[in-house]
PDB file of C-alpha atoms in Angstrom:
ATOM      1  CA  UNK A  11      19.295 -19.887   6.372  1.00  0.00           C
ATOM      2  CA  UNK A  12      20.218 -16.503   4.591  1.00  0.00           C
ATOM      3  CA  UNK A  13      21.980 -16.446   1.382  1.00  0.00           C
ATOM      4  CA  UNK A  14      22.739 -13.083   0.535  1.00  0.00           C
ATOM      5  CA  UNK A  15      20.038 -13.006  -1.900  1.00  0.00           C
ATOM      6  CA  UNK A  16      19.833  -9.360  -2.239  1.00  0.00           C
ATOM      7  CA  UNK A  17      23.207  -8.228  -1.140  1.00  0.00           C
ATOM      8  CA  UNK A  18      23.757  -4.611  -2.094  1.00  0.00           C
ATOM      9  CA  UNK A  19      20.151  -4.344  -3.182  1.00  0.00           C
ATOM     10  CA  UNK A  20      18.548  -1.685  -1.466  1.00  0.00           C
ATOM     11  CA  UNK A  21      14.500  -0.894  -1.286  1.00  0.00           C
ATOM     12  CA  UNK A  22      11.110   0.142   0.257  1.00  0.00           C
ATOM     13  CA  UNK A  23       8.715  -1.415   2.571  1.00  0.00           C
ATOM     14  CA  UNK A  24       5.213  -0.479   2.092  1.00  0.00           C
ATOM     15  CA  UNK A  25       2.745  -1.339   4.733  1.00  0.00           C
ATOM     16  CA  UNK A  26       4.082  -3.461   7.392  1.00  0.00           C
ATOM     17  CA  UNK A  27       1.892  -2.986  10.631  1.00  0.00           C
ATOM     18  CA  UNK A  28       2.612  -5.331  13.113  1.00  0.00           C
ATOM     19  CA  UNK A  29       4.862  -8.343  13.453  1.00  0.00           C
ATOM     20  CA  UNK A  30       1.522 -10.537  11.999  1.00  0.00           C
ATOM     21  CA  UNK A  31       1.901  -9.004   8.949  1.00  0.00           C
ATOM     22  CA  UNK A  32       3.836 -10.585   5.610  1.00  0.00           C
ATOM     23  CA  UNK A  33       5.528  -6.324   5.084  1.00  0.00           C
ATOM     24  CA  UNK A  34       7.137  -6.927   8.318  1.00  0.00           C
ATOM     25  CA  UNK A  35       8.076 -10.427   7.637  1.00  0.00           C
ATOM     26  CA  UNK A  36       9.326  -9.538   3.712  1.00  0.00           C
ATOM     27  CA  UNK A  37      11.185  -6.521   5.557  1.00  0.00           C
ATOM     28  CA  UNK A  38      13.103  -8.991   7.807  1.00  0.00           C
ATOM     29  CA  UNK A  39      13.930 -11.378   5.313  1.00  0.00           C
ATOM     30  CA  UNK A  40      15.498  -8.882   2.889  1.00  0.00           C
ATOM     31  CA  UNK A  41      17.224  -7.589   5.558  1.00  0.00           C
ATOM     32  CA  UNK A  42      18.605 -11.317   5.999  1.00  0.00           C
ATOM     33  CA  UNK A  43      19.569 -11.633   2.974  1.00  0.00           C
ATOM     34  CA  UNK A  44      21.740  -8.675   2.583  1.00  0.00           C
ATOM     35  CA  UNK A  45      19.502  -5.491   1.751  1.00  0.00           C
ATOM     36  CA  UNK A  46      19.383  -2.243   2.995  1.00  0.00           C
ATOM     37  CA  UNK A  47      15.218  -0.887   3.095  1.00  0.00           C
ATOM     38  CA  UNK A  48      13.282   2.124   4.078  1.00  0.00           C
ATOM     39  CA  UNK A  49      10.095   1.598   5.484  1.00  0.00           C
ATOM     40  CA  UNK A  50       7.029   3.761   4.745  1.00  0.00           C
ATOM     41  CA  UNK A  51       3.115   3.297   5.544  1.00  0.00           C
ATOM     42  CA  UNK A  52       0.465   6.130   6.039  1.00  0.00           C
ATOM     43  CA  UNK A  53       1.036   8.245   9.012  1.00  0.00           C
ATOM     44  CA  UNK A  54      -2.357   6.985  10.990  1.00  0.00           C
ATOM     45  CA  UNK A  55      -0.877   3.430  10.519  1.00  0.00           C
ATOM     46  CA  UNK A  56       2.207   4.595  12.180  1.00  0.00           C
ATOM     47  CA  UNK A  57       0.493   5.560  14.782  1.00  0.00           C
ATOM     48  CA  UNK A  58      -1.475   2.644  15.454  1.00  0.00           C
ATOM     49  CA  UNK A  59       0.803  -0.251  14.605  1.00  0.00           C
ATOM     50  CA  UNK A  60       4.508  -0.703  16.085  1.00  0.00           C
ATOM     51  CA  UNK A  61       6.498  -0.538  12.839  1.00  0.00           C
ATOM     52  CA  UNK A  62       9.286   1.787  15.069  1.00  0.00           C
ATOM     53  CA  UNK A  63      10.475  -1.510  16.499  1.00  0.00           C
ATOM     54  CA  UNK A  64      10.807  -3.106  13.337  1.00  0.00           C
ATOM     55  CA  UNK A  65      12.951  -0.321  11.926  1.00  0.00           C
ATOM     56  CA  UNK A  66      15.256  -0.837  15.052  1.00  0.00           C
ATOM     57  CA  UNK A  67      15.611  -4.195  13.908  1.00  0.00           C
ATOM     58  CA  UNK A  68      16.450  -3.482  10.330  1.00  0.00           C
ATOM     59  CA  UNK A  69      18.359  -0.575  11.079  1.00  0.00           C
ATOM     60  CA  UNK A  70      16.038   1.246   8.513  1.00  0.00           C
ATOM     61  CA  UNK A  71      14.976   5.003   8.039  1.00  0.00           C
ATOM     62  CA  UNK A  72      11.283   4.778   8.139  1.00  0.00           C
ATOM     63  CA  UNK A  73       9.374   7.236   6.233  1.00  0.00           C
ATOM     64  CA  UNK A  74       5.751   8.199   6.693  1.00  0.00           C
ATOM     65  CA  UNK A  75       4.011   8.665   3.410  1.00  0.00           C
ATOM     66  CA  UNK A  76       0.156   8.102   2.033  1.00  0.00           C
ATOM     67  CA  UNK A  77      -0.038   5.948  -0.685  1.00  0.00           C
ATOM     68  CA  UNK A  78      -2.619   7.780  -1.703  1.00  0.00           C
ATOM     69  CA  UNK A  79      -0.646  11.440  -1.980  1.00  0.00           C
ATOM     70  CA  UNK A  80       1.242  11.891  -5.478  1.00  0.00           C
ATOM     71  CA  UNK A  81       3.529  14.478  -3.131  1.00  0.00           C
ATOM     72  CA  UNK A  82       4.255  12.156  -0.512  1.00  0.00           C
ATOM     73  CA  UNK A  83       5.314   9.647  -2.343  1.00  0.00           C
ATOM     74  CA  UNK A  84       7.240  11.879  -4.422  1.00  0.00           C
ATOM     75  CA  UNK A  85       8.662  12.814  -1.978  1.00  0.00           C
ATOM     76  CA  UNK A  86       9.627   9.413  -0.412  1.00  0.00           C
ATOM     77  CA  UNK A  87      11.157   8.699  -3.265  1.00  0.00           C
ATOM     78  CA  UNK A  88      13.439  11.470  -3.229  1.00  0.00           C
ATOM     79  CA  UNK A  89      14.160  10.889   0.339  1.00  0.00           C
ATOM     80  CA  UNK A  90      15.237   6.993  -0.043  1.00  0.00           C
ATOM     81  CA  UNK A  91      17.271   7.869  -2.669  1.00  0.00           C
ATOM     82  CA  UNK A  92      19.197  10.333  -0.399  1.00  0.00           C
ATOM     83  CA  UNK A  93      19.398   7.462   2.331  1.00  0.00           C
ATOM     84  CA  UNK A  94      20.745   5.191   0.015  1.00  0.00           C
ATOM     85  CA  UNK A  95      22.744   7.481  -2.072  1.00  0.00           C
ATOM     86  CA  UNK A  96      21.683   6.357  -5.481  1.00  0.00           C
ATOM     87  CA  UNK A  97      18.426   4.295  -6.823  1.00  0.00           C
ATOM     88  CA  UNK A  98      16.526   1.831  -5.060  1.00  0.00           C
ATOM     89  CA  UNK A  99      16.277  -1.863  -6.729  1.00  0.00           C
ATOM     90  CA  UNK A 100      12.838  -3.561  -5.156  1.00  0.00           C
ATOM     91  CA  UNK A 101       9.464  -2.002  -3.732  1.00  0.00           C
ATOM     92  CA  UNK A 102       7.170  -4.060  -2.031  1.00  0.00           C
ATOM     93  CA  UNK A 103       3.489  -2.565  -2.442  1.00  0.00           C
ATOM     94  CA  UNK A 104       1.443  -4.369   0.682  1.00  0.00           C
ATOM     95  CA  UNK A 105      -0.962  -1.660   1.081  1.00  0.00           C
ATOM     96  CA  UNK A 106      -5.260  -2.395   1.258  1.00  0.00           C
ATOM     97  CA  UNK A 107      -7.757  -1.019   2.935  1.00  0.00           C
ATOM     98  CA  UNK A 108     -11.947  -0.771   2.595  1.00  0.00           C
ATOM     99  CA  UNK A 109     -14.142   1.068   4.399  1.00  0.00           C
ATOM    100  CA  UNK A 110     -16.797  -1.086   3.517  1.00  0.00           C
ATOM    101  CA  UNK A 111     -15.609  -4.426   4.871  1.00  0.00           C
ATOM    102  CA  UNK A 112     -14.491  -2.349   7.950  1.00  0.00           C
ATOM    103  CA  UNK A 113     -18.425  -1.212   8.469  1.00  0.00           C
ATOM    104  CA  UNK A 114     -20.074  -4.983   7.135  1.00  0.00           C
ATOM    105  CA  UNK A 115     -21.590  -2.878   4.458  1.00  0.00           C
ATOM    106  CA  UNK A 116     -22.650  -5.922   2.291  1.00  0.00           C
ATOM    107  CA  UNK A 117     -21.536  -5.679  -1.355  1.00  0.00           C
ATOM    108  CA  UNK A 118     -25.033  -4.961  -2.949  1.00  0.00           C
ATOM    109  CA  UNK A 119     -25.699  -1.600  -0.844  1.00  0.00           C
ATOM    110  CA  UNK A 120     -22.483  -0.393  -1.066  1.00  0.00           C
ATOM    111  CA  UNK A 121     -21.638   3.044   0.088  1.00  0.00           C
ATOM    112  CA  UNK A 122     -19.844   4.393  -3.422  1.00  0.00           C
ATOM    113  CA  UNK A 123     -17.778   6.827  -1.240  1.00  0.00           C
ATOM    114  CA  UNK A 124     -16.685   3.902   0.878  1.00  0.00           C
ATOM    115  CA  UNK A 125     -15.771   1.988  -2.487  1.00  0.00           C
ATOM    116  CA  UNK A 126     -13.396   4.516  -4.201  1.00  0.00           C
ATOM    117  CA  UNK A 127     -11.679   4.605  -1.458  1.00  0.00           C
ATOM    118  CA  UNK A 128     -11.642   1.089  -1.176  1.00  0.00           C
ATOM    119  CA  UNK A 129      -9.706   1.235  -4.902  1.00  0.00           C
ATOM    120  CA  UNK A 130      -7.832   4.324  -4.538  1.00  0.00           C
ATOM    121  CA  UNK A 131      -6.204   3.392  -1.012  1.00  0.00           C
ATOM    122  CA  UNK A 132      -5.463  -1.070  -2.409  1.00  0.00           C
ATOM    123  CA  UNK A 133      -4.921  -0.217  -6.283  1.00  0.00           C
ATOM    124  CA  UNK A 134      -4.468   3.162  -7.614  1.00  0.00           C
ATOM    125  CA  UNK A 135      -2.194   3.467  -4.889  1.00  0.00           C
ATOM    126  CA  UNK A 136       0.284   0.782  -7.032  1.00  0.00           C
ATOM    127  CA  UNK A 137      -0.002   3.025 -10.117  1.00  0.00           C
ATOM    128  CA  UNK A 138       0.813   6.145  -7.666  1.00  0.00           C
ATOM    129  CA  UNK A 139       3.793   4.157  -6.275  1.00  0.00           C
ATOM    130  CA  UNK A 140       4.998   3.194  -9.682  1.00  0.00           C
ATOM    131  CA  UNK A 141       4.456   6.845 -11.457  1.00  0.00           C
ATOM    132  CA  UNK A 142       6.079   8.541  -8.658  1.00  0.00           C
ATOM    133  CA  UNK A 143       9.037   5.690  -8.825  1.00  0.00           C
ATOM    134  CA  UNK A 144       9.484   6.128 -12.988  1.00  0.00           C
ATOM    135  CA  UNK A 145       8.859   9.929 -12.900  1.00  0.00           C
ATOM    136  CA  UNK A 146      12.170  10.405 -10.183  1.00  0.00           C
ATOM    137  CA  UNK A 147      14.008   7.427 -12.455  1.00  0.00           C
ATOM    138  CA  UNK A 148      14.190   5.856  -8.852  1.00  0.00           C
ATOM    139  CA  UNK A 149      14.943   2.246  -9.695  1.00  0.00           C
ATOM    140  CA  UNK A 150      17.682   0.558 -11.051  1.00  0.00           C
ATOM    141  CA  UNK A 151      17.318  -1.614 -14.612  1.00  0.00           C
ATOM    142  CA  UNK A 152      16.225  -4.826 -14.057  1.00  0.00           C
ATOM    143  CA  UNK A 153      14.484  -3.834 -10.587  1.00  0.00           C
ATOM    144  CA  UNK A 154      11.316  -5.317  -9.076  1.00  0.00           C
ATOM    145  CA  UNK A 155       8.247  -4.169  -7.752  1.00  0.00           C
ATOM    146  CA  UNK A 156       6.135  -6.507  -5.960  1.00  0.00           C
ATOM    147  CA  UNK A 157       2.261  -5.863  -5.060  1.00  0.00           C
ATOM    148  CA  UNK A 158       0.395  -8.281  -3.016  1.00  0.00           C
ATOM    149  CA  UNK A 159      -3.226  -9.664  -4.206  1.00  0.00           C
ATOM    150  CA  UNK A 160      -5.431 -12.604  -3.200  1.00  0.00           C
ATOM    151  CA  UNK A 161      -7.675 -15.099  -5.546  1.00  0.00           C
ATOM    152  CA  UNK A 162     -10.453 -13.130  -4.412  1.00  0.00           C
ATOM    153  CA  UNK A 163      -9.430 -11.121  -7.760  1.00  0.00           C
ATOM    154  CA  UNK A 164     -10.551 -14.020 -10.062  1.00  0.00           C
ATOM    155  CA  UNK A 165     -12.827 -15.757  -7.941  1.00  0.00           C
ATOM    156  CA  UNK A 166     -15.950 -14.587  -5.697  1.00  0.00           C
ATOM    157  CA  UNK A 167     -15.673 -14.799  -1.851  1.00  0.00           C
ATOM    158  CA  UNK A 168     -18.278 -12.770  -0.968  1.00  0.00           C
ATOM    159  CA  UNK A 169     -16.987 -11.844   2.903  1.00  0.00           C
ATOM    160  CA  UNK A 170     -14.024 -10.006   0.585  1.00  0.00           C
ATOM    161  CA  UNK A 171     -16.810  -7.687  -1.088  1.00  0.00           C
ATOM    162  CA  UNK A 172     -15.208  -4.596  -2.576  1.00  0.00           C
ATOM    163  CA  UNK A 173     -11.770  -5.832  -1.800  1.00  0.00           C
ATOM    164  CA  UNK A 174     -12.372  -8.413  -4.749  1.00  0.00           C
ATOM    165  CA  UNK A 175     -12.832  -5.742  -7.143  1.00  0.00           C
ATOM    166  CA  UNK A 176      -9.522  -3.971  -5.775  1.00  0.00           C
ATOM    167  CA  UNK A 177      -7.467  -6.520  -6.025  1.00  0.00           C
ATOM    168  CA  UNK A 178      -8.587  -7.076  -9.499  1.00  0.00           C
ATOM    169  CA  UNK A 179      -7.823  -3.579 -10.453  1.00  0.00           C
ATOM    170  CA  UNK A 180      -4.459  -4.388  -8.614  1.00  0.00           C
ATOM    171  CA  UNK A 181      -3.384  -6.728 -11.274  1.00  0.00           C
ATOM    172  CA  UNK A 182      -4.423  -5.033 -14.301  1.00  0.00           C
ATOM    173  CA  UNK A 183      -2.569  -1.957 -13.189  1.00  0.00           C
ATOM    174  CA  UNK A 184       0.737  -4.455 -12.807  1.00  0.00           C
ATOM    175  CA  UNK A 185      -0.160  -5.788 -15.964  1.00  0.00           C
ATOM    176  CA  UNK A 186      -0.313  -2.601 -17.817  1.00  0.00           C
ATOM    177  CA  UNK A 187       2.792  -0.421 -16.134  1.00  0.00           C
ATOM    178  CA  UNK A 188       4.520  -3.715 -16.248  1.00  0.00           C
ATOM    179  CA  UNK A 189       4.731  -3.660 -20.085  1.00  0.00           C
ATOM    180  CA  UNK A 190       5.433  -0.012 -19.888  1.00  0.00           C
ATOM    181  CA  UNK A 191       8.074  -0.018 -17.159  1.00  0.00           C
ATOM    182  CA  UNK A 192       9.787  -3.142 -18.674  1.00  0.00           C
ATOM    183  CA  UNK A 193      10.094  -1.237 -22.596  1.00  0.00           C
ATOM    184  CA  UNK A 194      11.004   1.816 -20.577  1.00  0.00           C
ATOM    185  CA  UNK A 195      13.469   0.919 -17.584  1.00  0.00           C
ATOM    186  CA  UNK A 196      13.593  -2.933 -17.690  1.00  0.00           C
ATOM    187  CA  UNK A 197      11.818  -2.830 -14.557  1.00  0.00           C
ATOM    188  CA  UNK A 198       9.898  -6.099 -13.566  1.00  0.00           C
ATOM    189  CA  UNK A 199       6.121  -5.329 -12.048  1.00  0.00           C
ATOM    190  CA  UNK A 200       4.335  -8.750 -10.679  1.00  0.00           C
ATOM    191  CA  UNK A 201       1.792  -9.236  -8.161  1.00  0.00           C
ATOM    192  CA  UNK A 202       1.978 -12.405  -5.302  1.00  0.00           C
ATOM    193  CA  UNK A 203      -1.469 -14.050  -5.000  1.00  0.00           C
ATOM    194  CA  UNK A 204      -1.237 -15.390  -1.536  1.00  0.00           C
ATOM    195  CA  UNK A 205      -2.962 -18.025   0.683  1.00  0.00           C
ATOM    196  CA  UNK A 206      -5.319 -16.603   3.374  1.00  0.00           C
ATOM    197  CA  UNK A 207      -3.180 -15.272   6.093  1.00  0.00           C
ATOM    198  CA  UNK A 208      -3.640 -14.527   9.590  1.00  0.00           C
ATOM    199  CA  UNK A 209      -3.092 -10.668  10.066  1.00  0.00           C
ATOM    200  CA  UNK A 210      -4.631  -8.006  11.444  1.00  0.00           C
ATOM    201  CA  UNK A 211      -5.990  -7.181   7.713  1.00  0.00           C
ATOM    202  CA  UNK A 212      -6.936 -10.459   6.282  1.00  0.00           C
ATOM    203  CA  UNK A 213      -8.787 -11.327   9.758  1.00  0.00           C
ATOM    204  CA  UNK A 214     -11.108  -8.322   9.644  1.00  0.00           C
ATOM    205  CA  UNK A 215     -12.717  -9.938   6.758  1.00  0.00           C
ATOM    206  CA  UNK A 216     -15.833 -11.271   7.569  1.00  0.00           C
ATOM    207  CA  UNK A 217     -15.768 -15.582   7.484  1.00  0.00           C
ATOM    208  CA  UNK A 218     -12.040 -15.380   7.339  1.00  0.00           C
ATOM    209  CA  UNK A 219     -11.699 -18.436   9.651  1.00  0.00           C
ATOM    210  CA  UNK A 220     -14.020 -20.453   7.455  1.00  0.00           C
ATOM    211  CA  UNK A 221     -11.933 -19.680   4.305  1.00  0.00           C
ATOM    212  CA  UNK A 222      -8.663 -19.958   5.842  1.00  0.00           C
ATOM    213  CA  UNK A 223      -9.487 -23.903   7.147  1.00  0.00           C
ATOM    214  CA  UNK A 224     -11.709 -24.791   3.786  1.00  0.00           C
ATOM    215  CA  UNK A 225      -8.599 -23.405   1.890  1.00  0.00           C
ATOM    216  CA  UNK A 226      -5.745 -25.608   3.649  1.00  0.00           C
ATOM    217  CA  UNK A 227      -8.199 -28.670   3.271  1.00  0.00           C
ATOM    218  CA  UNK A 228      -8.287 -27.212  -0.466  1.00  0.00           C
ATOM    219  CA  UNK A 229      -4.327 -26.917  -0.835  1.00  0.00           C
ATOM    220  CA  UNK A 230      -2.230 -30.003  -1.587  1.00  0.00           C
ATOM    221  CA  UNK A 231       0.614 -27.978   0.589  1.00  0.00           C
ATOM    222  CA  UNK A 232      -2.005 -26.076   2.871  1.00  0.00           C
ATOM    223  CA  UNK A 233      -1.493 -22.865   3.384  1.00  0.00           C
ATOM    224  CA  UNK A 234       1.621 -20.663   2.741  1.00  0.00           C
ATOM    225  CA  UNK A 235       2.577 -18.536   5.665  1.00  0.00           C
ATOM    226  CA  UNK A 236       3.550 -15.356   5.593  1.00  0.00           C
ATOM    227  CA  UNK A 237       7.245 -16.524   6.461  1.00  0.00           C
ATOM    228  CA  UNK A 238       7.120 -18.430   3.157  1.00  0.00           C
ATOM    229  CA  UNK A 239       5.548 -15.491   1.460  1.00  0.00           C
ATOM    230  CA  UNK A 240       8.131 -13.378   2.239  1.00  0.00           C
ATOM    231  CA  UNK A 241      11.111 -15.514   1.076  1.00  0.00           C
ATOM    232  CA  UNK A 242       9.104 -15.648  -1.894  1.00  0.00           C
ATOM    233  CA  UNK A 243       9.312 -12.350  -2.234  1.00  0.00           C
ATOM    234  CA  UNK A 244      12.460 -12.044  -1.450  1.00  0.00           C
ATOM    235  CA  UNK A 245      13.187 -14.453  -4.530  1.00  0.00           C
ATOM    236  CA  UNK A 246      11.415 -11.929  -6.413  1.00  0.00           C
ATOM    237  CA  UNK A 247      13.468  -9.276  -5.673  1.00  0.00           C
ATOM    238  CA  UNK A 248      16.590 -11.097  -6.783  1.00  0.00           C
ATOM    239  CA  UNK A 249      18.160 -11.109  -9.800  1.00  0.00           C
ATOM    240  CA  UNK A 250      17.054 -14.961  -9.988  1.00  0.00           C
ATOM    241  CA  UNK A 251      13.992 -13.657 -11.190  1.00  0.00           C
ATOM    242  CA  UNK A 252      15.109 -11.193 -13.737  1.00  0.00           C
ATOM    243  CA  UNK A 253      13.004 -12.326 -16.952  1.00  0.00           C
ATOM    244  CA  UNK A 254       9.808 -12.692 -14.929  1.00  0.00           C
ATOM    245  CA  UNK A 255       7.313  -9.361 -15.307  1.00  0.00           C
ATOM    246  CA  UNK A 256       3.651  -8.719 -15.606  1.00  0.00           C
ATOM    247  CA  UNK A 257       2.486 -11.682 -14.133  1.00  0.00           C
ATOM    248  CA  UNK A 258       0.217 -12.938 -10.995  1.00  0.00           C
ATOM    249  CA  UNK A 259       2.133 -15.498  -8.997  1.00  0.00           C
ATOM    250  CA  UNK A 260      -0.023 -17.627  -6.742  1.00  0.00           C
ATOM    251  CA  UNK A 261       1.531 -18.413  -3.732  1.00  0.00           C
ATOM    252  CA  UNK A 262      -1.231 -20.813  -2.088  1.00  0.00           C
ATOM    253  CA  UNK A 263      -0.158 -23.913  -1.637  1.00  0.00           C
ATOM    254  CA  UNK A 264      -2.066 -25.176  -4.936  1.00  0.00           C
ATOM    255  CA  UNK A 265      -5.118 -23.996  -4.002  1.00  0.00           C
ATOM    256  CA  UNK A 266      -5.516 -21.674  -7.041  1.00  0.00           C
ATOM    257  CA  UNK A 267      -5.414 -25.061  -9.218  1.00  0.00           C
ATOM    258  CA  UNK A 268      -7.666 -27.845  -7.179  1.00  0.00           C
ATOM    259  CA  UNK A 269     -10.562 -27.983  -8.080  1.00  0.00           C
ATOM    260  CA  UNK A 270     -12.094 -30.452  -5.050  1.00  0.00           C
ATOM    261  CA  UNK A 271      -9.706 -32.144  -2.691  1.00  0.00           C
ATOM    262  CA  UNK A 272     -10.479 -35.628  -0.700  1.00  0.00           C
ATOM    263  CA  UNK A 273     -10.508 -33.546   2.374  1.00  0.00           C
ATOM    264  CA  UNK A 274     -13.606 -31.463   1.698  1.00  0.00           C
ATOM    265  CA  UNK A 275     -15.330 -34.106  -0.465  1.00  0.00           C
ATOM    266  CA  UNK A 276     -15.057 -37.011   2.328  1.00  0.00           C
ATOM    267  CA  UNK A 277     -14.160 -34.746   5.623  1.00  0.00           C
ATOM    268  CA  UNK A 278     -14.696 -37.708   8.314  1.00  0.00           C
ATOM    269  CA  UNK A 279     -13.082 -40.355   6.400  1.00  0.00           C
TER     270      UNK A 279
END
């Protein structure tokens, strides 16, 4: 049930794909709950996914724009700002990609080509986003931006290869614009550390199945969905949350904190 979480808020959608994915399920939810959003992903993905239908639903503007383009996303920026006549107050990043996972390259011969563009397309975009947002003075004080990471960045799941260094990268990069964005606009910067998720990202990744079942036998709660990730998010946005920056939020159930659970230690009981 909606409760006009974010009524009168108004922000942007990276990376929502298809209805599997948590964008498109954080883009209906803060639609729900009163907001008005433009949504934006890289023109190929446009092309390939069937984010048109989802902007019929939200009645949004979508935008095309490369995350990894310092003029397109200045420019979406200027753009949303014209759609919703003023500043913007949320930005979720959900945005990764790696050429490496997408070939099996395993980690130890990985093609270095492959792997910037592994961090430039899931990390550096979130310091493009977030220079292009602070540069046009695009968000309101006391705004949040919202990029979404995985354990993989603290532990080693070796089917995640270069991803795991990405997603690392990730949350330094919230970390450190976080502090500067808070001094500077009072603009809250956190990343969501969410359960394994059944999308067409997360299930390119090789083992994925075996991860996603060890991981709910792991989790006290089992796994978050992406329907709970995006209310989650959704909290994040709101001004609920307004004293809560730099940080990584785990959103797994309890995985991130078990270290054995009864399930995996005595499976046939």
């Amino acid at each position: 049930m909606a409760h006009q979480l974010l009524k009168g808020k108004k922000g942007i959608i990276f990376g929502a794909l298809d209805e599997r994915s948590i964008a498109w399920k954080t883009a209906l939810a803060a639609v729900a709950e009163g907001a008005e959003i433009v949504l934006t992903n890289a023109p190929i993905a446009l092309r390939m996914g069937k984010i048109n239908e989802l902007a019929k639903q939200c009645n949004a503007q979508l935008i095309p724009a490369d995350a990894t383009s310092t003029a397109d996303l200045d420019g979406l920026m200027q753009k949303s700002m014209e759609i919703f006549g003023g500043k913007m107050d949320f930005i979720l990043h959900s945005i990764g990609m790696s050429p490496n996972v997408r070939k099996n390259i395993p980690y130890t011969d990985t093609n270095y080509e492959n792997f910037l563009k592994t961090l430039d397309i899931s990390a550096l975009s979130l310091h493009r986003v977030l220079q292009a947002a602070m540069k046009a003075d695009a968000i309101n004080e006391w705004g949040s931006v919202l990029g979404l990471s995985y354990i993989a960045a603290q532990r080693t799941f070796p089917g995640y290869n270069d991803m795991g260094d990405a997603k690392a990268l990730l949350e330094s990069i919230a970390r450190s614009f976080g502090y500067q964005y808070g001094f500077a606009k009072k603009v809250r910067v956190n990343t969501v550390s969410q359960s394994p998720t059944v999308t067409t990202a997360g299930s390119g990744v090789a083992g994925f199945d075996v991860f996603f079942h060890y991981a709910e036998k792991m989790s006290p709660l089992g796994n978050a969905s992406a329907e709970d990730c995006a209310n989650y998010c959704v909290m994040l946005f709101s001004d609920y949350t307004r004293m809560v920056t730099m940080q990584n939020l785990f959103h797994d159930g309890g995985f991130s904190n078990t270290g054995v659970s009864a399930g995996i230690v005595n499976p046939n009981p």
